[in-house]
mmCIF file of N, CA and C in Angstrom:
data_model
loop_
_atom_site.group_PDB
_atom_site.id
_atom_site.type_symbol
_atom_site.label_atom_id
_atom_site.label_comp_id
_atom_site.label_asym_id
_atom_site.label_seq_id
_atom_site.Cartn_x
_atom_site.Cartn_y
_atom_site.Cartn_z
ATOM 1 N N GLN A 6 -41.335 3.433 21.366
ATOM 2 C CA GLN A 6 -41.910 4.339 22.329
ATOM 3 C C GLN A 6 -42.987 3.629 23.139
ATOM 4 N N VAL A 7 -43.334 4.245 24.257
ATOM 5 C CA VAL A 7 -44.379 3.731 25.127
ATOM 6 C C VAL A 7 -45.497 4.754 25.197
ATOM 7 N N GLN A 8 -46.700 4.312 24.919
ATOM 8 C CA GLN A 8 -47.873 5.155 25.063
ATOM 9 C C GLN A 8 -48.648 4.733 26.300
ATOM 10 N N LEU A 9 -49.111 5.714 27.057
ATOM 11 C CA LEU A 9 -49.816 5.464 28.301
ATOM 12 C C LEU A 9 -51.165 6.165 28.273
ATOM 13 N N VAL A 10 -52.201 5.463 28.678
ATOM 14 C CA VAL A 10 -53.543 6.015 28.699
ATOM 15 C C VAL A 10 -54.144 5.798 30.075
ATOM 16 N N GLU A 11 -54.440 6.900 30.766
ATOM 17 C CA GLU A 11 -55.048 6.823 32.088
ATOM 18 C C GLU A 11 -56.567 6.875 31.982
ATOM 19 N N SER A 12 -57.217 6.269 32.949
ATOM 20 C CA SER A 12 -58.660 6.329 33.046
ATOM 21 C C SER A 12 -59.070 6.096 34.494
ATOM 22 N N GLY A 13 -60.327 6.348 34.791
ATOM 23 C CA GLY A 13 -60.856 6.087 36.114
ATOM 24 C C GLY A 13 -61.093 7.313 36.963
ATOM 25 N N GLY A 14 -60.671 8.469 36.487
ATOM 26 C CA GLY A 14 -60.901 9.687 37.241
ATOM 27 C C GLY A 14 -62.357 10.097 37.197
ATOM 28 N N GLY A 15 -62.695 11.058 38.030
ATOM 29 C CA GLY A 15 -64.061 11.536 38.084
ATOM 30 C C GLY A 15 -64.317 12.332 39.339
ATOM 31 N N LEU A 16 -65.587 12.531 39.615
ATOM 32 C CA LEU A 16 -66.026 13.276 40.791
ATOM 33 C C LEU A 16 -66.484 12.300 41.864
ATOM 34 N N VAL A 17 -65.979 12.490 43.063
ATOM 35 C CA VAL A 17 -66.333 11.617 44.172
ATOM 36 C C VAL A 17 -66.427 12.448 45.446
ATOM 37 N N GLN A 18 -67.265 12.035 46.352
ATOM 38 C CA GLN A 18 -67.389 12.719 47.629
ATOM 39 C C GLN A 18 -66.266 12.313 48.577
ATOM 40 N N ALA A 19 -65.952 13.195 49.498
ATOM 41 C CA ALA A 19 -64.939 12.888 50.492
ATOM 42 C C ALA A 19 -65.277 11.586 51.211
ATOM 43 N N GLY A 20 -64.251 10.762 51.395
ATOM 44 C CA GLY A 20 -64.440 9.464 52.006
ATOM 45 C C GLY A 20 -64.681 8.346 51.015
ATOM 46 N N GLY A 21 -64.924 8.696 49.771
ATOM 47 C CA GLY A 21 -65.178 7.707 48.740
ATOM 48 C C GLY A 21 -63.907 7.131 48.161
ATOM 49 N N SER A 22 -64.084 6.301 47.127
ATOM 50 C CA SER A 22 -62.967 5.596 46.523
ATOM 51 C C SER A 22 -63.007 5.694 45.006
ATOM 52 N N LEU A 23 -61.839 5.625 44.404
ATOM 53 C CA LEU A 23 -61.683 5.539 42.964
ATOM 54 C C LEU A 23 -60.516 4.616 42.657
ATOM 55 N N ARG A 24 -60.559 3.981 41.508
ATOM 56 C CA ARG A 24 -59.428 3.205 41.033
ATOM 57 C C ARG A 24 -59.002 3.733 39.677
ATOM 58 N N LEU A 25 -57.778 4.212 39.606
ATOM 59 C CA LEU A 25 -57.218 4.695 38.363
ATOM 60 C C LEU A 25 -56.485 3.568 37.648
ATOM 61 N N SER A 26 -56.557 3.587 36.324
ATOM 62 C CA SER A 26 -55.872 2.596 35.510
ATOM 63 C C SER A 26 -54.970 3.288 34.506
ATOM 64 N N CYS A 27 -53.857 2.672 34.226
ATOM 65 C CA CYS A 27 -52.920 3.167 33.226
ATOM 66 C C CYS A 27 -52.544 1.992 32.336
ATOM 67 N N VAL A 28 -52.972 2.045 31.081
ATOM 68 C CA VAL A 28 -52.704 0.971 30.137
ATOM 69 C C VAL A 28 -51.539 1.366 29.245
ATOM 70 N N ALA A 29 -50.546 0.519 29.188
ATOM 71 C CA ALA A 29 -49.358 0.770 28.380
ATOM 72 C C ALA A 29 -49.471 0.076 27.030
ATOM 73 N N SER A 30 -48.836 0.674 26.024
ATOM 74 C CA SER A 30 -48.884 0.121 24.681
ATOM 75 C C SER A 30 -47.929 -1.047 24.490
ATOM 76 N N ARG A 31 -47.038 -1.246 25.423
ATOM 77 C CA ARG A 31 -46.104 -2.353 25.393
ATOM 78 C C ARG A 31 -46.281 -3.239 26.613
ATOM 79 N N THR A 32 -45.773 -4.454 26.486
ATOM 80 C CA THR A 32 -45.793 -5.337 27.637
ATOM 81 C C THR A 32 -44.896 -4.773 28.733
ATOM 82 N N ILE A 33 -45.271 -5.045 29.958
ATOM 83 C CA ILE A 33 -44.546 -4.524 31.112
ATOM 84 C C ILE A 33 -43.554 -5.576 31.592
ATOM 85 N N PHE A 34 -42.297 -5.195 31.610
ATOM 86 C CA PHE A 34 -41.227 -6.076 32.050
ATOM 87 C C PHE A 34 -40.688 -5.634 33.396
ATOM 88 N N SER A 35 -39.897 -6.505 33.975
ATOM 89 C CA SER A 35 -39.384 -6.263 35.317
ATOM 90 C C SER A 35 -38.462 -5.047 35.397
ATOM 91 N N PHE A 36 -37.881 -4.639 34.278
ATOM 92 C CA PHE A 36 -36.971 -3.493 34.305
ATOM 93 C C PHE A 36 -37.691 -2.159 34.314
ATOM 94 N N ASN A 37 -38.993 -2.179 34.139
ATOM 95 C CA ASN A 37 -39.762 -0.939 34.169
ATOM 96 C C ASN A 37 -39.945 -0.425 35.588
ATOM 97 N N THR A 38 -39.899 0.869 35.719
ATOM 98 C CA THR A 38 -40.306 1.542 36.935
ATOM 99 C C THR A 38 -41.517 2.389 36.591
ATOM 100 N N MET A 39 -42.586 2.211 37.320
ATOM 101 C CA MET A 39 -43.825 2.910 37.027
ATOM 102 C C MET A 39 -44.310 3.656 38.263
ATOM 103 N N GLY A 40 -45.058 4.713 38.023
ATOM 104 C CA GLY A 40 -45.549 5.485 39.148
ATOM 105 C C GLY A 40 -46.707 6.381 38.779
ATOM 106 N N TRP A 41 -47.296 6.931 39.809
ATOM 107 C CA TRP A 41 -48.376 7.898 39.672
ATOM 108 C C TRP A 41 -47.931 9.227 40.263
ATOM 109 N N TYR A 42 -48.209 10.289 39.532
ATOM 110 C CA TYR A 42 -47.954 11.650 39.973
ATOM 111 C C TYR A 42 -49.250 12.432 39.902
ATOM 112 N N ARG A 43 -49.293 13.553 40.584
ATOM 113 C CA ARG A 43 -50.480 14.391 40.512
ATOM 114 C C ARG A 43 -50.078 15.866 40.564
ATOM 115 N N GLN A 44 -50.934 16.692 39.992
ATOM 116 C CA GLN A 44 -50.683 18.119 39.974
ATOM 117 C C GLN A 44 -51.997 18.874 40.126
ATOM 118 N N ALA A 45 -52.064 19.697 41.140
ATOM 119 C CA ALA A 45 -53.206 20.565 41.366
ATOM 120 C C ALA A 45 -52.910 21.932 40.771
ATOM 121 N N PRO A 46 -53.934 22.701 40.411
ATOM 122 C CA PRO A 46 -53.714 24.031 39.835
ATOM 123 C C PRO A 46 -52.845 24.906 40.723
ATOM 124 N N GLY A 47 -51.836 25.516 40.122
ATOM 125 C CA GLY A 47 -50.952 26.405 40.849
ATOM 126 C C GLY A 47 -49.934 25.719 41.730
ATOM 127 N N ARG A 48 -49.864 24.405 41.661
ATOM 128 C CA ARG A 48 -48.927 23.671 42.496
ATOM 129 C C ARG A 48 -48.000 22.814 41.646
ATOM 130 N N LEU A 49 -46.897 22.413 42.244
ATOM 131 C CA LEU A 49 -45.941 21.571 41.558
ATOM 132 C C LEU A 49 -46.452 20.139 41.455
ATOM 133 N N ARG A 50 -46.015 19.466 40.413
ATOM 134 C CA ARG A 50 -46.342 18.062 40.292
ATOM 135 C C ARG A 50 -45.604 17.277 41.362
ATOM 136 N N GLU A 51 -46.311 16.379 42.011
ATOM 137 C CA GLU A 51 -45.720 15.611 43.089
ATOM 138 C C GLU A 51 -45.885 14.117 42.860
ATOM 139 N N LEU A 52 -44.948 13.378 43.381
ATOM 140 C CA LEU A 52 -45.003 11.926 43.299
ATOM 141 C C LEU A 52 -46.027 11.405 44.294
ATOM 142 N N VAL A 53 -46.856 10.488 43.837
ATOM 143 C CA VAL A 53 -47.869 9.881 44.687
ATOM 144 C C VAL A 53 -47.440 8.483 45.128
ATOM 145 N N ALA A 54 -47.077 7.651 44.169
ATOM 146 C CA ALA A 54 -46.692 6.278 44.465
ATOM 147 C C ALA A 54 -45.856 5.725 43.327
ATOM 148 N N THR A 55 -44.960 4.795 43.645
ATOM 149 C CA THR A 55 -44.137 4.157 42.629
ATOM 150 C C THR A 55 -44.145 2.645 42.806
ATOM 151 N N PHE A 56 -43.914 1.964 41.691
ATOM 152 C CA PHE A 56 -43.783 0.516 41.665
ATOM 153 C C PHE A 56 -42.509 0.231 40.890
ATOM 154 N N THR A 57 -41.493 -0.248 41.582
ATOM 155 C CA THR A 57 -40.198 -0.478 40.960
ATOM 156 C C THR A 57 -40.069 -1.903 40.463
ATOM 157 N N SER A 58 -39.028 -2.132 39.667
ATOM 158 C CA SER A 58 -38.858 -3.419 38.998
ATOM 159 C C SER A 58 -38.642 -4.580 39.955
ATOM 160 N N ASP A 59 -38.140 -4.296 41.146
ATOM 161 C CA ASP A 59 -37.935 -5.367 42.120
ATOM 162 C C ASP A 59 -39.177 -5.629 42.972
ATOM 163 N N GLY A 60 -40.274 -4.960 42.652
ATOM 164 C CA GLY A 60 -41.514 -5.160 43.366
ATOM 165 C C GLY A 60 -41.733 -4.234 44.538
ATOM 166 N N THR A 61 -40.804 -3.349 44.792
ATOM 167 C CA THR A 61 -40.914 -2.417 45.904
ATOM 168 C C THR A 61 -41.905 -1.306 45.576
ATOM 169 N N THR A 62 -42.738 -0.981 46.525
ATOM 170 C CA THR A 62 -43.666 0.131 46.380
ATOM 171 C C THR A 62 -43.320 1.231 47.365
ATOM 172 N N ASN A 63 -43.541 2.461 46.946
ATOM 173 C CA ASN A 63 -43.300 3.612 47.793
ATOM 174 C C ASN A 63 -44.457 4.582 47.658
ATOM 175 N N TYR A 64 -44.747 5.294 48.741
ATOM 176 C CA TYR A 64 -45.867 6.210 48.760
ATOM 177 C C TYR A 64 -45.477 7.534 49.388
ATOM 178 N N ALA A 65 -46.088 8.594 48.886
ATOM 179 C CA ALA A 65 -45.964 9.876 49.552
ATOM 180 C C ALA A 65 -46.620 9.789 50.923
ATOM 181 N N ASP A 66 -46.071 10.525 51.877
ATOM 182 C CA ASP A 66 -46.616 10.477 53.233
ATOM 183 C C ASP A 66 -48.095 10.847 53.272
ATOM 184 N N SER A 67 -48.508 11.737 52.394
ATOM 185 C CA SER A 67 -49.875 12.219 52.401
ATOM 186 C C SER A 67 -50.905 11.168 51.989
ATOM 187 N N VAL A 68 -50.456 10.079 51.349
ATOM 188 C CA VAL A 68 -51.394 9.071 50.867
ATOM 189 C C VAL A 68 -51.174 7.708 51.503
ATOM 190 N N LYS A 69 -50.176 7.569 52.332
ATOM 191 C CA LYS A 69 -49.904 6.279 52.973
ATOM 192 C C LYS A 69 -51.109 5.815 53.782
ATOM 193 N N GLY A 70 -51.424 4.550 53.612
ATOM 194 C CA GLY A 70 -52.561 3.979 54.307
ATOM 195 C C GLY A 70 -53.875 4.159 53.593
ATOM 196 N N ARG A 71 -53.903 4.994 52.547
ATOM 197 C CA ARG A 71 -55.134 5.245 51.811
ATOM 198 C C ARG A 71 -55.051 4.786 50.358
ATOM 199 N N PHE A 72 -53.883 4.918 49.750
ATOM 200 C CA PHE A 72 -53.697 4.562 48.343
ATOM 201 C C PHE A 72 -52.874 3.287 48.231
ATOM 202 N N THR A 73 -53.151 2.514 47.184
ATOM 203 C CA THR A 73 -52.401 1.303 46.911
ATOM 204 C C THR A 73 -52.065 1.236 45.426
ATOM 205 N N ILE A 74 -50.791 1.076 45.114
ATOM 206 C CA ILE A 74 -50.365 0.925 43.733
ATOM 207 C C ILE A 74 -50.149 -0.553 43.442
ATOM 208 N N SER A 75 -50.547 -0.985 42.260
ATOM 209 C CA SER A 75 -50.384 -2.378 41.877
ATOM 210 C C SER A 75 -50.240 -2.475 40.368
ATOM 211 N N ARG A 76 -49.862 -3.657 39.906
ATOM 212 C CA ARG A 76 -49.634 -3.855 38.480
ATOM 213 C C ARG A 76 -50.139 -5.214 38.039
ATOM 214 N N ASP A 77 -50.737 -5.250 36.863
ATOM 215 C CA ASP A 77 -51.162 -6.488 36.231
ATOM 216 C C ASP A 77 -50.396 -6.595 34.918
ATOM 217 N N SER A 78 -49.311 -7.343 34.932
ATOM 218 C CA SER A 78 -48.451 -7.432 33.754
ATOM 219 C C SER A 78 -49.166 -8.061 32.563
ATOM 220 N N ALA A 79 -50.055 -9.011 32.817
ATOM 221 C CA ALA A 79 -50.773 -9.675 31.742
ATOM 222 C C ALA A 79 -51.644 -8.704 30.959
ATOM 223 N N LYS A 80 -52.096 -7.641 31.611
ATOM 224 C CA LYS A 80 -52.940 -6.639 30.961
ATOM 225 C C LYS A 80 -52.203 -5.340 30.665
ATOM 226 N N ASN A 81 -50.908 -5.320 30.905
ATOM 227 C CA ASN A 81 -50.082 -4.130 30.667
ATOM 228 C C ASN A 81 -50.633 -2.912 31.401
ATOM 229 N N THR A 82 -51.100 -3.120 32.602
ATOM 230 C CA THR A 82 -51.841 -2.079 33.299
ATOM 231 C C THR A 82 -51.292 -1.819 34.699
ATOM 232 N N LEU A 83 -51.173 -0.551 35.021
ATOM 233 C CA LEU A 83 -50.826 -0.092 36.354
ATOM 234 C C LEU A 83 -52.076 0.499 36.990
ATOM 235 N N TYR A 84 -52.274 0.224 38.262
ATOM 236 C CA TYR A 84 -53.457 0.694 38.966
ATOM 237 C C TYR A 84 -53.076 1.564 40.159
ATOM 238 N N LEU A 85 -53.995 2.436 40.514
ATOM 239 C CA LEU A 85 -53.894 3.178 41.760
ATOM 240 C C LEU A 85 -55.262 3.134 42.432
ATOM 241 N N GLN A 86 -55.362 2.356 43.493
ATOM 242 C CA GLN A 86 -56.582 2.298 44.273
ATOM 243 C C GLN A 86 -56.540 3.395 45.320
ATOM 244 N N MET A 87 -57.529 4.266 45.289
ATOM 245 C CA MET A 87 -57.575 5.407 46.187
ATOM 246 C C MET A 87 -58.799 5.290 47.086
ATOM 247 N N ASN A 88 -58.556 5.177 48.368
ATOM 248 C CA ASN A 88 -59.619 5.078 49.354
ATOM 249 C C ASN A 88 -59.569 6.274 50.298
ATOM 250 N N SER A 89 -60.660 6.478 51.004
ATOM 251 C CA SER A 89 -60.748 7.568 51.978
ATOM 252 C C SER A 89 -60.303 8.888 51.379
ATOM 253 N N LEU A 90 -60.817 9.196 50.220
ATOM 254 C CA LEU A 90 -60.383 10.377 49.489
ATOM 255 C C LEU A 90 -60.738 11.661 50.229
ATOM 256 N N LYS A 91 -59.848 12.623 50.101
ATOM 257 C CA LYS A 91 -59.998 13.923 50.727
ATOM 258 C C LYS A 91 -60.030 15.006 49.657
ATOM 259 N N PRO A 92 -60.632 16.160 49.941
ATOM 260 C CA PRO A 92 -60.590 17.258 48.975
ATOM 261 C C PRO A 92 -59.171 17.630 48.557
ATOM 262 N N GLU A 93 -58.209 17.451 49.437
ATOM 263 C CA GLU A 93 -56.817 17.740 49.132
ATOM 264 C C GLU A 93 -56.237 16.820 48.070
ATOM 265 N N ASP A 94 -56.917 15.723 47.773
ATOM 266 C CA ASP A 94 -56.465 14.808 46.728
ATOM 267 C C ASP A 94 -56.865 15.269 45.334
ATOM 268 N N THR A 95 -57.659 16.315 45.240
ATOM 269 C CA THR A 95 -58.103 16.823 43.947
ATOM 270 C C THR A 95 -56.904 17.266 43.113
ATOM 271 N N ALA A 96 -56.789 16.705 41.923
ATOM 272 C CA ALA A 96 -55.658 16.996 41.049
ATOM 273 C C ALA A 96 -55.834 16.230 39.749
ATOM 274 N N VAL A 97 -54.977 16.540 38.793
ATOM 275 C CA VAL A 97 -54.840 15.705 37.613
ATOM 276 C C VAL A 97 -53.784 14.657 37.923
ATOM 277 N N TYR A 98 -54.121 13.415 37.711
ATOM 278 C CA TYR A 98 -53.219 12.313 38.013
ATOM 279 C C TYR A 98 -52.599 11.790 36.729
ATOM 280 N N TYR A 99 -51.281 11.621 36.769
ATOM 281 C CA TYR A 99 -50.519 11.195 35.603
ATOM 282 C C TYR A 99 -49.810 9.874 35.870
ATOM 283 N N CYS A 100 -49.840 9.021 34.884
ATOM 284 C CA CYS A 100 -49.072 7.779 34.913
ATOM 285 C C CYS A 100 -47.698 8.033 34.311
ATOM 286 N N ASN A 101 -46.679 7.458 34.914
ATOM 287 C CA ASN A 101 -45.311 7.635 34.446
ATOM 288 C C ASN A 101 -44.598 6.299 34.366
ATOM 289 N N VAL A 102 -43.802 6.147 33.307
ATOM 290 C CA VAL A 102 -42.958 4.968 33.144
ATOM 291 C C VAL A 102 -41.542 5.428 32.864
ATOM 292 N N PHE A 103 -40.607 4.887 33.597
ATOM 293 C CA PHE A 103 -39.190 5.108 33.320
ATOM 294 C C PHE A 103 -38.632 3.814 32.763
ATOM 295 N N TRP A 104 -38.213 3.864 31.511
ATOM 296 C CA TRP A 104 -37.797 2.663 30.793
ATOM 297 C C TRP A 104 -36.659 2.986 29.864
ATOM 298 N N LEU A 105 -35.584 2.256 30.009
ATOM 299 C CA LEU A 105 -34.400 2.420 29.164
ATOM 300 C C LEU A 105 -33.939 3.878 29.125
ATOM 301 N N ARG A 106 -33.849 4.466 30.274
ATOM 302 C CA ARG A 106 -33.332 5.822 30.474
ATOM 303 C C ARG A 106 -34.260 6.923 29.972
ATOM 304 N N LEU A 107 -35.493 6.594 29.667
ATOM 305 C CA LEU A 107 -36.432 7.592 29.183
ATOM 306 C C LEU A 107 -37.703 7.611 30.029
ATOM 307 N N ASN A 108 -38.271 8.789 30.174
ATOM 308 C CA ASN A 108 -39.533 8.970 30.866
ATOM 309 C C ASN A 108 -40.685 9.070 29.870
ATOM 310 N N TYR A 109 -41.763 8.403 30.188
ATOM 311 C CA TYR A 109 -42.982 8.464 29.388
ATOM 312 C C TYR A 109 -44.142 8.857 30.284
ATOM 313 N N TRP A 110 -45.036 9.698 29.750
ATOM 314 C CA TRP A 110 -46.149 10.227 30.513
ATOM 315 C C TRP A 110 -47.468 10.037 29.769
ATOM 316 N N GLY A 111 -48.520 9.789 30.529
ATOM 317 C CA GLY A 111 -49.850 9.790 29.974
ATOM 318 C C GLY A 111 -50.414 11.199 29.930
ATOM 319 N N GLN A 112 -51.626 11.333 29.420
ATOM 320 C CA GLN A 112 -52.260 12.639 29.292
ATOM 321 C C GLN A 112 -52.904 13.115 30.584
ATOM 322 N N GLY A 113 -53.104 12.233 31.525
ATOM 323 C CA GLY A 113 -53.666 12.600 32.804
ATOM 324 C C GLY A 113 -55.157 12.346 32.888
ATOM 325 N N THR A 114 -55.628 12.145 34.094
ATOM 326 C CA THR A 114 -57.047 11.980 34.356
ATOM 327 C C THR A 114 -57.412 12.804 35.586
ATOM 328 N N GLN A 115 -58.503 13.541 35.494
ATOM 329 C CA GLN A 115 -58.907 14.461 36.552
ATOM 330 C C GLN A 115 -59.616 13.725 37.679
ATOM 331 N N VAL A 116 -59.176 13.983 38.887
ATOM 332 C CA VAL A 116 -59.836 13.488 40.085
ATOM 333 C C VAL A 116 -60.293 14.687 40.897
ATOM 334 N N THR A 117 -61.581 14.752 41.178
ATOM 335 C CA THR A 117 -62.140 15.841 41.961
ATOM 336 C C THR A 117 -62.880 15.262 43.158
ATOM 337 N N VAL A 118 -62.487 15.686 44.337
ATOM 338 C CA VAL A 118 -63.089 15.203 45.575
ATOM 339 C C VAL A 118 -63.845 16.360 46.214
ATOM 340 N N SER A 119 -65.128 16.196 46.372
ATOM 341 C CA SER A 119 -65.967 17.235 46.946
ATOM 342 C C SER A 119 -66.120 17.036 48.446
ATOM 343 N N SER A 120 -66.487 18.132 49.132
ATOM 344 C CA SER A 120 -66.702 18.070 50.571
ATOM 345 C C SER A 120 -68.078 17.533 50.904
#
């Protein structure tokens, strides 16, 4: 199994920045697909950004130009750099790994952006 632990969430003012980290219990190989999702109260969970095994990154339209997903394989860690944060970004952010036909999820980290 894969265990995922997110960190880096918190309270930030609009226009500020945060970097989220997701540490995996296993080494990260090229066949892994990893991503960040978020869910606000009363809303559906949505995809924020993905990092696929071939190195391709994808972003939701709402975060393009502001968020950057990256990976440090040596540290088994996935990152989400969030800049120019908006109140609309407030949500619980979840790390996801798709590996060997199975989905794995972290417990989530709260991001709150104030006006």
